[in-house]
Tab-separated table of C-alpha atoms in Angstrom:
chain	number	residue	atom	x	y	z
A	1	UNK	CA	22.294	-26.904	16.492
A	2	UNK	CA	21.809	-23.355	17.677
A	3	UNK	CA	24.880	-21.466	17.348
A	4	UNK	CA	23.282	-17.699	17.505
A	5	UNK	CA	21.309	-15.095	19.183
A	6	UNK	CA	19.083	-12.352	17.777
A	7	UNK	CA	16.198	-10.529	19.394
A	8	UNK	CA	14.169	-10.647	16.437
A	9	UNK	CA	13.777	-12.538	12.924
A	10	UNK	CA	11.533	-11.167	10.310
A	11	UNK	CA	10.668	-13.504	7.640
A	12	UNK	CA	10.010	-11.509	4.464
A	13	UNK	CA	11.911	-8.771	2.836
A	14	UNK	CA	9.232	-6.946	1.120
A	15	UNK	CA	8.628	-3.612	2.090
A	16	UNK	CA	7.244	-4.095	5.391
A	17	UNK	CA	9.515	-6.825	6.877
A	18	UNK	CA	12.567	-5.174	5.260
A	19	UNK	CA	11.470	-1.165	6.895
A	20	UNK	CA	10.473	-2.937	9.804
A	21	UNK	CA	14.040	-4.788	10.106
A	22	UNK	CA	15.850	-1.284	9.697
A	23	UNK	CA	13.882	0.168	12.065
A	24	UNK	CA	14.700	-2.208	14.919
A	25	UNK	CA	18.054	-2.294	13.797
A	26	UNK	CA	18.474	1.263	14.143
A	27	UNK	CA	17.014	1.467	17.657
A	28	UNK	CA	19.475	-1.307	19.054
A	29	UNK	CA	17.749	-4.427	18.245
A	30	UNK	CA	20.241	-7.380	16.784
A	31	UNK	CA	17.603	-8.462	13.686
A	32	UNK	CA	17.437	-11.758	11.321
A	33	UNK	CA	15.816	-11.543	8.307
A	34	UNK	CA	14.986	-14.133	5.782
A	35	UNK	CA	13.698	-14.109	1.601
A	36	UNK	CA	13.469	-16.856	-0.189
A	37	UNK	CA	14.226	-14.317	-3.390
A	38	UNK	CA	17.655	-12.725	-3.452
A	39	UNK	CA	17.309	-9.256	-3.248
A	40	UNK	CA	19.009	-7.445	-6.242
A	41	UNK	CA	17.288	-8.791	-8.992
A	42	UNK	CA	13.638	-7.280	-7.650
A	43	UNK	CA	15.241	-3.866	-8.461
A	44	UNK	CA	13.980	-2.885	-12.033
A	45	UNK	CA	16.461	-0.979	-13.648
A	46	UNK	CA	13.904	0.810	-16.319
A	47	UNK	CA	10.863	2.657	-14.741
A	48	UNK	CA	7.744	0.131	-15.290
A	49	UNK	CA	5.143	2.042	-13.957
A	50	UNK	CA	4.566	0.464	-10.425
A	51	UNK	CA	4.123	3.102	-7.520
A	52	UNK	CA	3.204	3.418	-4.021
A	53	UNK	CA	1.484	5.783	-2.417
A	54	UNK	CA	2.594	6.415	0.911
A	55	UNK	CA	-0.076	8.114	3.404
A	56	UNK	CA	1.881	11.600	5.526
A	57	UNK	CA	1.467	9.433	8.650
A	58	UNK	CA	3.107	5.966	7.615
A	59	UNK	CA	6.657	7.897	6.223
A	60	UNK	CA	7.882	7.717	9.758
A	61	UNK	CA	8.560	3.950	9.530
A	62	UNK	CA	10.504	4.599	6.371
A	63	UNK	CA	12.111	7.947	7.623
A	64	UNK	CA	13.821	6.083	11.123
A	65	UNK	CA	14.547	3.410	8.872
A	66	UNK	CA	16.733	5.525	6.911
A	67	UNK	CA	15.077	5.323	3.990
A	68	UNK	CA	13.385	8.051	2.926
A	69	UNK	CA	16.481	9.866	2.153
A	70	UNK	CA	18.217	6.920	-0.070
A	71	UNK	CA	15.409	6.945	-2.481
A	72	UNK	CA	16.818	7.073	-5.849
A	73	UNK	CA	14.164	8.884	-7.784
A	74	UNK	CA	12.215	11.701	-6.098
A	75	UNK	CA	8.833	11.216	-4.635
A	76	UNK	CA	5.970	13.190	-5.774
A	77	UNK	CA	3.877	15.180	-2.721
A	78	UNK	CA	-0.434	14.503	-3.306
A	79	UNK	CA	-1.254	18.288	-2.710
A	80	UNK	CA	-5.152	17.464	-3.965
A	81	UNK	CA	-7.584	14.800	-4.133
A	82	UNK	CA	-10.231	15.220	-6.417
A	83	UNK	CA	-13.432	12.375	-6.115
A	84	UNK	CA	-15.453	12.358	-8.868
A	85	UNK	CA	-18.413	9.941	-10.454
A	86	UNK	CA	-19.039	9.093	-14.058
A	87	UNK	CA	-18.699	6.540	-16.949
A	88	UNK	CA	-16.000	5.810	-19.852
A	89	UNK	CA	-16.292	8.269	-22.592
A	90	UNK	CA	-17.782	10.759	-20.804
A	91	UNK	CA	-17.243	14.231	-18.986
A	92	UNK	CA	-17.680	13.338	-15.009
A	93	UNK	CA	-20.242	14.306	-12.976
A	94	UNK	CA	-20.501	18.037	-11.422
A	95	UNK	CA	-20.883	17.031	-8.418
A	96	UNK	CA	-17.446	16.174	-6.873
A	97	UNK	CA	-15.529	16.357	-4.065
A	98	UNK	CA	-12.357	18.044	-3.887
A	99	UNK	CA	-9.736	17.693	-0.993
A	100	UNK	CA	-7.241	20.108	-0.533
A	101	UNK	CA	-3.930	19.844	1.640
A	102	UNK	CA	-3.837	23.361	3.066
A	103	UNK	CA	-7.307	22.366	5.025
A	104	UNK	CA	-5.598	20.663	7.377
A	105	UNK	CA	-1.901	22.063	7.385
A	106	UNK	CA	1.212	22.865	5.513
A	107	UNK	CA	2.235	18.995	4.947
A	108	UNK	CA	0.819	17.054	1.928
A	109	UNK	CA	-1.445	13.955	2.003
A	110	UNK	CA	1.263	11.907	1.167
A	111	UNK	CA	3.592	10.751	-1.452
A	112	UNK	CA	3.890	8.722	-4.641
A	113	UNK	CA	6.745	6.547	-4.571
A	114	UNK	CA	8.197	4.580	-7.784
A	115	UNK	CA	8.586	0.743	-6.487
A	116	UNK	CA	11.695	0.501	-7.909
A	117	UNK	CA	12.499	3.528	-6.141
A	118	UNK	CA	12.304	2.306	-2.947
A	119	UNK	CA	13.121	-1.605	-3.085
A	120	UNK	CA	16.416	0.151	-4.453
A	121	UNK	CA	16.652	2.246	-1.243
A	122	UNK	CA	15.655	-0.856	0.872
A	123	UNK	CA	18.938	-2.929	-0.777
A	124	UNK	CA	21.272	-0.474	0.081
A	125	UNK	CA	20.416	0.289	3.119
A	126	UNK	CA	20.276	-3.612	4.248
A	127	UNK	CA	23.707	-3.776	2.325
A	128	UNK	CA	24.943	-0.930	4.774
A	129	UNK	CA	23.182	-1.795	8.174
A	130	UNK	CA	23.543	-4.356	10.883
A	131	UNK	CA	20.423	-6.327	9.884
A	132	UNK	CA	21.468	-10.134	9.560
A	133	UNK	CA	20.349	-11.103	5.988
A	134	UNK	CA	19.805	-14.282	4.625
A	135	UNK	CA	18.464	-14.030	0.961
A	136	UNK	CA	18.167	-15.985	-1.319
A	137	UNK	CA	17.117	-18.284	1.381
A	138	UNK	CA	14.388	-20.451	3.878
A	139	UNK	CA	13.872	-20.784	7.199
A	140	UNK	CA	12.476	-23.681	9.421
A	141	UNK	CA	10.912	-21.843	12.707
A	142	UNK	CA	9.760	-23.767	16.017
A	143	UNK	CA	8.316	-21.953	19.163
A	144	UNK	CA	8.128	-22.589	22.494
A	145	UNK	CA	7.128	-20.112	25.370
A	146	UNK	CA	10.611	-19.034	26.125
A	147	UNK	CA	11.812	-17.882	22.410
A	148	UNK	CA	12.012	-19.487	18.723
A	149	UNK	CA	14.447	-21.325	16.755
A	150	UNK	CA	15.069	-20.541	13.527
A	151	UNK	CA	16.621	-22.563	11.456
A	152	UNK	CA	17.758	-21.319	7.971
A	153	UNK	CA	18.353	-24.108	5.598
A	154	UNK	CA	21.634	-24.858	4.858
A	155	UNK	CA	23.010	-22.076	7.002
A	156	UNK	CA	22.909	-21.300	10.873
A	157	UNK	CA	20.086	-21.303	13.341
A	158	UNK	CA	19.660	-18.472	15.593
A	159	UNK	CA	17.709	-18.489	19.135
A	160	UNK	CA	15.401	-15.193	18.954
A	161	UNK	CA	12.440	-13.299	21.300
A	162	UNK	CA	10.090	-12.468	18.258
A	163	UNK	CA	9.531	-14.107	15.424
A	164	UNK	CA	7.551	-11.560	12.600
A	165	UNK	CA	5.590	-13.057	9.712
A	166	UNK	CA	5.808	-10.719	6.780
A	167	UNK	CA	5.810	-13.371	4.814
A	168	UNK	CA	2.316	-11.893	2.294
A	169	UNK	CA	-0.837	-12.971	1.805
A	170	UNK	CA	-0.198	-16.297	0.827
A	171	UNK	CA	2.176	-16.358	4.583
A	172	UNK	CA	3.047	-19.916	5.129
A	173	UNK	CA	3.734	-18.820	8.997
A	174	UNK	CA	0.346	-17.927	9.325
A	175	UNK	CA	-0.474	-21.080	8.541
A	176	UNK	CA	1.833	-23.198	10.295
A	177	UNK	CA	0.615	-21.647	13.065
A	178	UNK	CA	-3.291	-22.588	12.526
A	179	UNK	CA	-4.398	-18.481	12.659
A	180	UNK	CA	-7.843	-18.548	10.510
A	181	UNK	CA	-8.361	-16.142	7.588
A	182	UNK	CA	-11.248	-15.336	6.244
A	183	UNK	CA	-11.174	-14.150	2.380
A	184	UNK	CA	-13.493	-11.722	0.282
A	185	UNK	CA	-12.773	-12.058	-3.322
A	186	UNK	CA	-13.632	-9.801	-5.660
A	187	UNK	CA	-14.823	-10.489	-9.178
A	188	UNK	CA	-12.217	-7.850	-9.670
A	189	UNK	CA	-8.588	-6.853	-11.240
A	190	UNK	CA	-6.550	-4.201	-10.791
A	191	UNK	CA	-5.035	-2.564	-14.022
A	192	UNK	CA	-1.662	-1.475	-13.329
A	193	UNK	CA	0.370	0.980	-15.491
A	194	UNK	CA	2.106	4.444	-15.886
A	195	UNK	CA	1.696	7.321	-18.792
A	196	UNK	CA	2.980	10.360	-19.782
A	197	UNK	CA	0.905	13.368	-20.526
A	198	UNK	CA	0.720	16.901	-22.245
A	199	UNK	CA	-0.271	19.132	-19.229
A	200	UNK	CA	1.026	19.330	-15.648
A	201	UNK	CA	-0.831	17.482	-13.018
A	202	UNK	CA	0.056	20.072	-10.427
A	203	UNK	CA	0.302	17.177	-7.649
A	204	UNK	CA	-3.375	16.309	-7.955
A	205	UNK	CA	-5.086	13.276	-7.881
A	206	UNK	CA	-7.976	11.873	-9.220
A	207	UNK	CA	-10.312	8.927	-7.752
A	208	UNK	CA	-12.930	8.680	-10.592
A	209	UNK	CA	-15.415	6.474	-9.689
A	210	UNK	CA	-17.066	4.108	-13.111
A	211	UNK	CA	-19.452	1.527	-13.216
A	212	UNK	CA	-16.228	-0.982	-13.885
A	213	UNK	CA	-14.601	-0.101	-10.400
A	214	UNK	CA	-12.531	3.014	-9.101
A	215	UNK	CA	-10.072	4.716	-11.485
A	216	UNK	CA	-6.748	6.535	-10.028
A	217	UNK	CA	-4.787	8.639	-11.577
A	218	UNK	CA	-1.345	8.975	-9.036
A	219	UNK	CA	0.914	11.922	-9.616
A	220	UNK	CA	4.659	11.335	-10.583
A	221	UNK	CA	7.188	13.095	-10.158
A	222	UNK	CA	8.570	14.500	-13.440
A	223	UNK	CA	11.436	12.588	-15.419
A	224	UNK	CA	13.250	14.206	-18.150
A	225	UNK	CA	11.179	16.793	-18.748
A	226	UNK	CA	7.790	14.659	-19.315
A	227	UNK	CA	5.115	15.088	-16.861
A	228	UNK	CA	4.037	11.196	-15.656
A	229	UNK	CA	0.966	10.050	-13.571
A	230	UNK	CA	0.412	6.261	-12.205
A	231	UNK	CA	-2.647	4.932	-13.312
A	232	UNK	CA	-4.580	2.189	-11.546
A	233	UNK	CA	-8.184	1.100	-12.218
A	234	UNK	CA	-10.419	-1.915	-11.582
A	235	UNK	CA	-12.446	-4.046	-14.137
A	236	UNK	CA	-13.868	-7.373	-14.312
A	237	UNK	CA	-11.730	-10.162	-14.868
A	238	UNK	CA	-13.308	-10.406	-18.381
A	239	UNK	CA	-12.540	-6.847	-19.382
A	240	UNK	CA	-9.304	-6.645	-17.704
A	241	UNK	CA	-8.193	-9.992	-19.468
A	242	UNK	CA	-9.342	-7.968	-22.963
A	243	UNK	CA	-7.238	-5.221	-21.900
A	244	UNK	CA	-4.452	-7.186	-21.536
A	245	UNK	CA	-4.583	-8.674	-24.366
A	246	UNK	CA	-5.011	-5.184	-26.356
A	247	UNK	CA	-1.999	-3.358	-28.016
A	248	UNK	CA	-0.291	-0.263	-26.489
A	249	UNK	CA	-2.149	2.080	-28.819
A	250	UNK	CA	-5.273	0.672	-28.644
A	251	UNK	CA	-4.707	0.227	-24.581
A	252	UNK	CA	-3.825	3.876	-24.357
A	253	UNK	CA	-7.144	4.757	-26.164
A	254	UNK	CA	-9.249	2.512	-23.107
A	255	UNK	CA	-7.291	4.643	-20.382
A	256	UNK	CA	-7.971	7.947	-22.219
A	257	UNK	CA	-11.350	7.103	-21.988
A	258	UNK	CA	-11.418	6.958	-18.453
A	259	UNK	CA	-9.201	9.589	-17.616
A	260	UNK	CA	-11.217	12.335	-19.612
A	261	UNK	CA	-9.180	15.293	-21.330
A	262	UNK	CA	-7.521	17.252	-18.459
A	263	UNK	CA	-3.815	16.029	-19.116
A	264	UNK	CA	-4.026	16.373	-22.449
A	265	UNK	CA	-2.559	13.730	-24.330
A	266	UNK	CA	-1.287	10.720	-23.121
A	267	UNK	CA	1.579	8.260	-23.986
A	268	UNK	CA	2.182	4.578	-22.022
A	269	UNK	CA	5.297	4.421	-20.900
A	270	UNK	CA	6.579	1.203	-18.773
A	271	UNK	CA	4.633	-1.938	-18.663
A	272	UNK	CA	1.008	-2.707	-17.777
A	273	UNK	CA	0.699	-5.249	-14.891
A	274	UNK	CA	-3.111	-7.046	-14.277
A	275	UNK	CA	-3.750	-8.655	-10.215
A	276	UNK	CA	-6.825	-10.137	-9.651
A	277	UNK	CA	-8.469	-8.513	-6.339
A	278	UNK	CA	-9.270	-9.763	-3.202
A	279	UNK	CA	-9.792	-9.114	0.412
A	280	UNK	CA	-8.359	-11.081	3.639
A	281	UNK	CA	-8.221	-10.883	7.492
A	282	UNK	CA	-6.609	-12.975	9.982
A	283	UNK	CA	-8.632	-13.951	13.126
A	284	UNK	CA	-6.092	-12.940	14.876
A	285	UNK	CA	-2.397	-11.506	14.789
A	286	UNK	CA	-0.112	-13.417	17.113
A	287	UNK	CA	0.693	-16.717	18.671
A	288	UNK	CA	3.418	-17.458	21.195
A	289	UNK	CA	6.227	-15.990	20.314
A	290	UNK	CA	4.738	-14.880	16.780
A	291	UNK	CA	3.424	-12.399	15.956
A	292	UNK	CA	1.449	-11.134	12.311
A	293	UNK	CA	2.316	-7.213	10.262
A	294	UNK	CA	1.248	-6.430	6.348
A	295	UNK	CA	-0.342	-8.882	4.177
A	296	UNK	CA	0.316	-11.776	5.853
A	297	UNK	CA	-2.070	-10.244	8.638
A	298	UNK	CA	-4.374	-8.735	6.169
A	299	UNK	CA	-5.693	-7.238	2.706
A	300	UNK	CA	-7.680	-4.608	1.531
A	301	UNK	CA	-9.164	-3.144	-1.968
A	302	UNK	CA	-7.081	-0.991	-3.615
A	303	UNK	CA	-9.527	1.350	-3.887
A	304	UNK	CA	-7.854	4.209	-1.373
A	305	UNK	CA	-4.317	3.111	-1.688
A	306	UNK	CA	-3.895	2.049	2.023
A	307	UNK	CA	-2.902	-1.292	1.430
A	308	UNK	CA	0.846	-0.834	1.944
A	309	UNK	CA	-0.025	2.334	4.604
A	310	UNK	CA	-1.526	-0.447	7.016
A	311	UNK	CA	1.342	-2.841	6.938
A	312	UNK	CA	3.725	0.333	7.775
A	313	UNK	CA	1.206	1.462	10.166
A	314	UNK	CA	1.741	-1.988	11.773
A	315	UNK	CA	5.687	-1.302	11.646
A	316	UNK	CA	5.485	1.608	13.148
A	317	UNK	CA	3.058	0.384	16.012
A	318	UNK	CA	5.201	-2.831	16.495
A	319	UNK	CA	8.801	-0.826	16.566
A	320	UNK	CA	6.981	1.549	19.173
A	321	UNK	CA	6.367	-1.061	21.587
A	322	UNK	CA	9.306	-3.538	21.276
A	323	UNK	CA	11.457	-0.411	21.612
A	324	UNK	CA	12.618	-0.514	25.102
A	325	UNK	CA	10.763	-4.157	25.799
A	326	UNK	CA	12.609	-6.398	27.914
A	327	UNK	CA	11.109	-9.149	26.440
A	328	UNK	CA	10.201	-7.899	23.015
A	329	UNK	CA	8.068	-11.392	22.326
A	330	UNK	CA	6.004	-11.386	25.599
A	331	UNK	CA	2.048	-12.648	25.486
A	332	UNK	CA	1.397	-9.384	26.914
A	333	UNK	CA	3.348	-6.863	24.315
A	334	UNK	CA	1.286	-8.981	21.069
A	335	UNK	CA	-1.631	-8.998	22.402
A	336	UNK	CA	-0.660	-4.900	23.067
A	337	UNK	CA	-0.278	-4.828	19.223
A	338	UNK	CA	-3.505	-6.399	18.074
A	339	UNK	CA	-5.430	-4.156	20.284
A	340	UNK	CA	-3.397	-0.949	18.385
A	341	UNK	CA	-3.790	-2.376	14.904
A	342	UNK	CA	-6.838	-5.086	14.400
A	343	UNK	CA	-9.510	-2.391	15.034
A	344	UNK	CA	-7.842	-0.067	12.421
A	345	UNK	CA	-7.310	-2.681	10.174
A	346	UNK	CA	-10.908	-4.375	10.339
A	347	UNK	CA	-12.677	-0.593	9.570
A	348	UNK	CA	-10.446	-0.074	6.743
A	349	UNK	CA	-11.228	-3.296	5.047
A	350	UNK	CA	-14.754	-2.574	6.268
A	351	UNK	CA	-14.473	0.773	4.506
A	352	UNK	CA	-12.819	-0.159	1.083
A	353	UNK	CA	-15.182	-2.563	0.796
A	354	UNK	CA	-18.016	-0.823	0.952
A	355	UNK	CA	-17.363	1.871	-0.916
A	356	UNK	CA	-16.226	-0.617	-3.856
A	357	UNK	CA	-19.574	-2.306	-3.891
A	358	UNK	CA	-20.850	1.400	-3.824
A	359	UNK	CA	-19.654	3.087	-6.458
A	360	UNK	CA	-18.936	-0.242	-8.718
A	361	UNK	CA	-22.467	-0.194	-9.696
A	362	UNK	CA	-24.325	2.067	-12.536
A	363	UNK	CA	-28.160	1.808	-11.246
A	364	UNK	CA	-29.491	5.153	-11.573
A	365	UNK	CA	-30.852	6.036	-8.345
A	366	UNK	CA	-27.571	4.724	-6.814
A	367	UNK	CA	-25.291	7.009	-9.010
A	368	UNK	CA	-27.579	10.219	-7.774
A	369	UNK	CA	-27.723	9.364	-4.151
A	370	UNK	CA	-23.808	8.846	-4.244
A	371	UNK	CA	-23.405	11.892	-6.101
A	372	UNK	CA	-25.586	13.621	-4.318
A	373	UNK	CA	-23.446	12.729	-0.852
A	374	UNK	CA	-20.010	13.596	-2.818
A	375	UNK	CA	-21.337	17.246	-2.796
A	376	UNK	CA	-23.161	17.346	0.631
A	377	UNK	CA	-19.877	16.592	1.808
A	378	UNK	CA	-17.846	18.879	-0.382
A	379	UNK	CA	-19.691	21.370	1.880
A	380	UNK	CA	-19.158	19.980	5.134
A	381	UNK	CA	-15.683	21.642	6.072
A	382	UNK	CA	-15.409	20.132	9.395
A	383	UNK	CA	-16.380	16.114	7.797
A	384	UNK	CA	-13.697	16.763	4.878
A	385	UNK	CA	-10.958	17.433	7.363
A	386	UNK	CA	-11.610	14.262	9.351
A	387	UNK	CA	-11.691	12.560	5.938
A	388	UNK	CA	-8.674	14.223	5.272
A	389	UNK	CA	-6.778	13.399	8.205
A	390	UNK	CA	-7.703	10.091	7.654
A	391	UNK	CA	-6.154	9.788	4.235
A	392	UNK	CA	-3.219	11.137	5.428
A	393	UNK	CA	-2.688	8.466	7.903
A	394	UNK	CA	-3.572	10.558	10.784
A	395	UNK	CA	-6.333	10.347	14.067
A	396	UNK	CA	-8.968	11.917	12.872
């Protein structure tokens, strides 16, 4: 039996659903949402390495959501990007490219942001808002042209305008509602961890390019005195697996290795977390009275760092027109949204993609032409500003 009203549910309280939930709250809307995890125990007391970076242009969705200002630990502004070509073991190539901030403005490309950091900010700011929360928890959702029921297990059922999947890759609303996906996997995984080092990064980062896949190194903000970057690279699943399975000295040797000598020396601190890689897209992003945002509408390489920037690109798009809707789950305001965000998404997936299989390859002629077009572009002021602006989540 229905026995409540919302305007909107959210299903998933990752960091998508959960901004996205704020958000609407703030601006008026009465919001469910729904995890089937309960909440506190994805805070990780001890830093463990895992950071976001968070383009200039998708803070907004976290700054009206309040909570940009309740993060715990301080986030570290990306004042450089520096793009360089090369192989394990060795110096990198001269020819780079080398983005600076102060091209395009006074405001950084964006931010690095612990995870812990800000699921921490994202608890207590549920804990102190007017969002409806139901977590540890599940929900049961039927649609019809005039709303959705949902119908959390155990608990009450609330009569809502919107439903919102943010419910991840794996989103079994997605599915329910028969929305296609197609996948690219990669024979990829991502190599996840966090180290301390000798010198100062001076808020710079590094996308090194090696025949294994793309190597970051994320700037940190310092902690106690040590200077800390985020490190996350790409390998086969053979040679990620024997990473893995290495020892923390002889794992700290393998990153050394690609990192090169600028930092000086280099201590792992935290864990070291291993995903395999893959790609996704759904056909399309809403159904009556749902409607798709994040992962559960698609995935991308990490390759730039954008995958978290789209789904809070798609918050910030959504929030903009539901804001003032009458009816915030009309045909007509979805289908609004996938013309904002499918086109974006689709080139970035388009883009990551092919600039993994580009630079995850060591044929000879490929390297030279690739390094060749790092330069050219290194002198092309007018190109590195729309690249630039693109990073930073910005039209270009």
């Amino acid at each position: 039996m229905t026995n409540d009203t919302a305007d909107v549910a959210i299903i998933g309280a990752g960091p998508v659903g959960a901004a996205l939930a704020l958000r609407l709250a703030a601006g008026g809307q009465r919001v469910v949402l729904v995890d089937r995890a309960a909440l506190p125990p994805m805070e990780h007391p001890d830093f463990d390495g895992r950071a976001y970076a968070i383009a200039y242009g998708s803070r907004d969705l976290l700054d009206r959501a309040g909570l940009w200002d309740r993060l715990p630990f301080p986030p570290c502004p990306i004042e450089r990007i520096r793009v360089s070509d090369g192989k394990p073991g060795r110096p990198p190539s001269p020819l780079f490219l080398d983005f600076d901030h102060r091209d395009v403005g006074d405001e950084p490309f964006g931010w690095i942001v612990e995870a812990r950091s800000l699921r921490m900010a994202i608890n207590r700011a549920l804990a102190d808002s007017a969002v409806i929360l139901h977590a540890p928890a599940t929900a049961r959702v039927t649609r019809d042209a005039d709303g959705a029921t949902v119908a959390i297990a155990d608990g009450p059922s609330y009569r809502v305008n919107l439903v919102v999947a943010a419910d991840g890759r794996g989103s079994t609303l997605r599915a329910e509602a028969g929305i296609a996906v197609t996948r690219y996997p990669y024979r990829q995984s991502a190599v996840v961890c966090a180290v301390e080092h000798e010198r100062p990064h001076h808020n710079v980062a590094l996308e090194h390019f090696l025949p294994g896949g793309p190597f970051a190194q994320l700037p940190m903000s310092d902690a106690d005195g040590a200077h800390l970057s985020a490190i996350v690279f790409t390998e086969s699943h053979a040679n990620a697996a024997r990473l893995a399975a290495m020892d923390d000295p002889r794992f700290t040797i393998e990153v050394a290795r690609r990192l090169g000598a600028h930092l000086g020396r280099i201590r792992l601190v935290g864990r070291r977390w291993t995903y395999p890689l893959s790609a996704l897209h759904a056909h399309r992003y809403h159904v009556t009275r749902l409607v798709l945002v994040g992962d559960s509408a698609h995935g991308v390489h990490p390759i730039a760092g954008q995958g978290l920037n789209l789904g809070l690109q798609d918050g910030i798009a959504l929030a903009g027109l539901i804001e003032g809707a009458a009816d915030p789950g009309s045909t007509e305001l979805l289908a609004r949204y996938q013309r904002i965000r499918r086109p974006a998404n689709v080139t970035m997936l388009a883009a990551t993609d092919a600039l993994d299989r580009l630079f995850s390859t060591d044929l000879p002629p490929v390297r030279l032409a690739r390094d060749l077009g790092l330069a050219a572009v290194n002198r092309m002021p007018r190109l590195k500003r729309r690249f630039m602006r693109t990073a930073m989540g910005l039209r270009a």
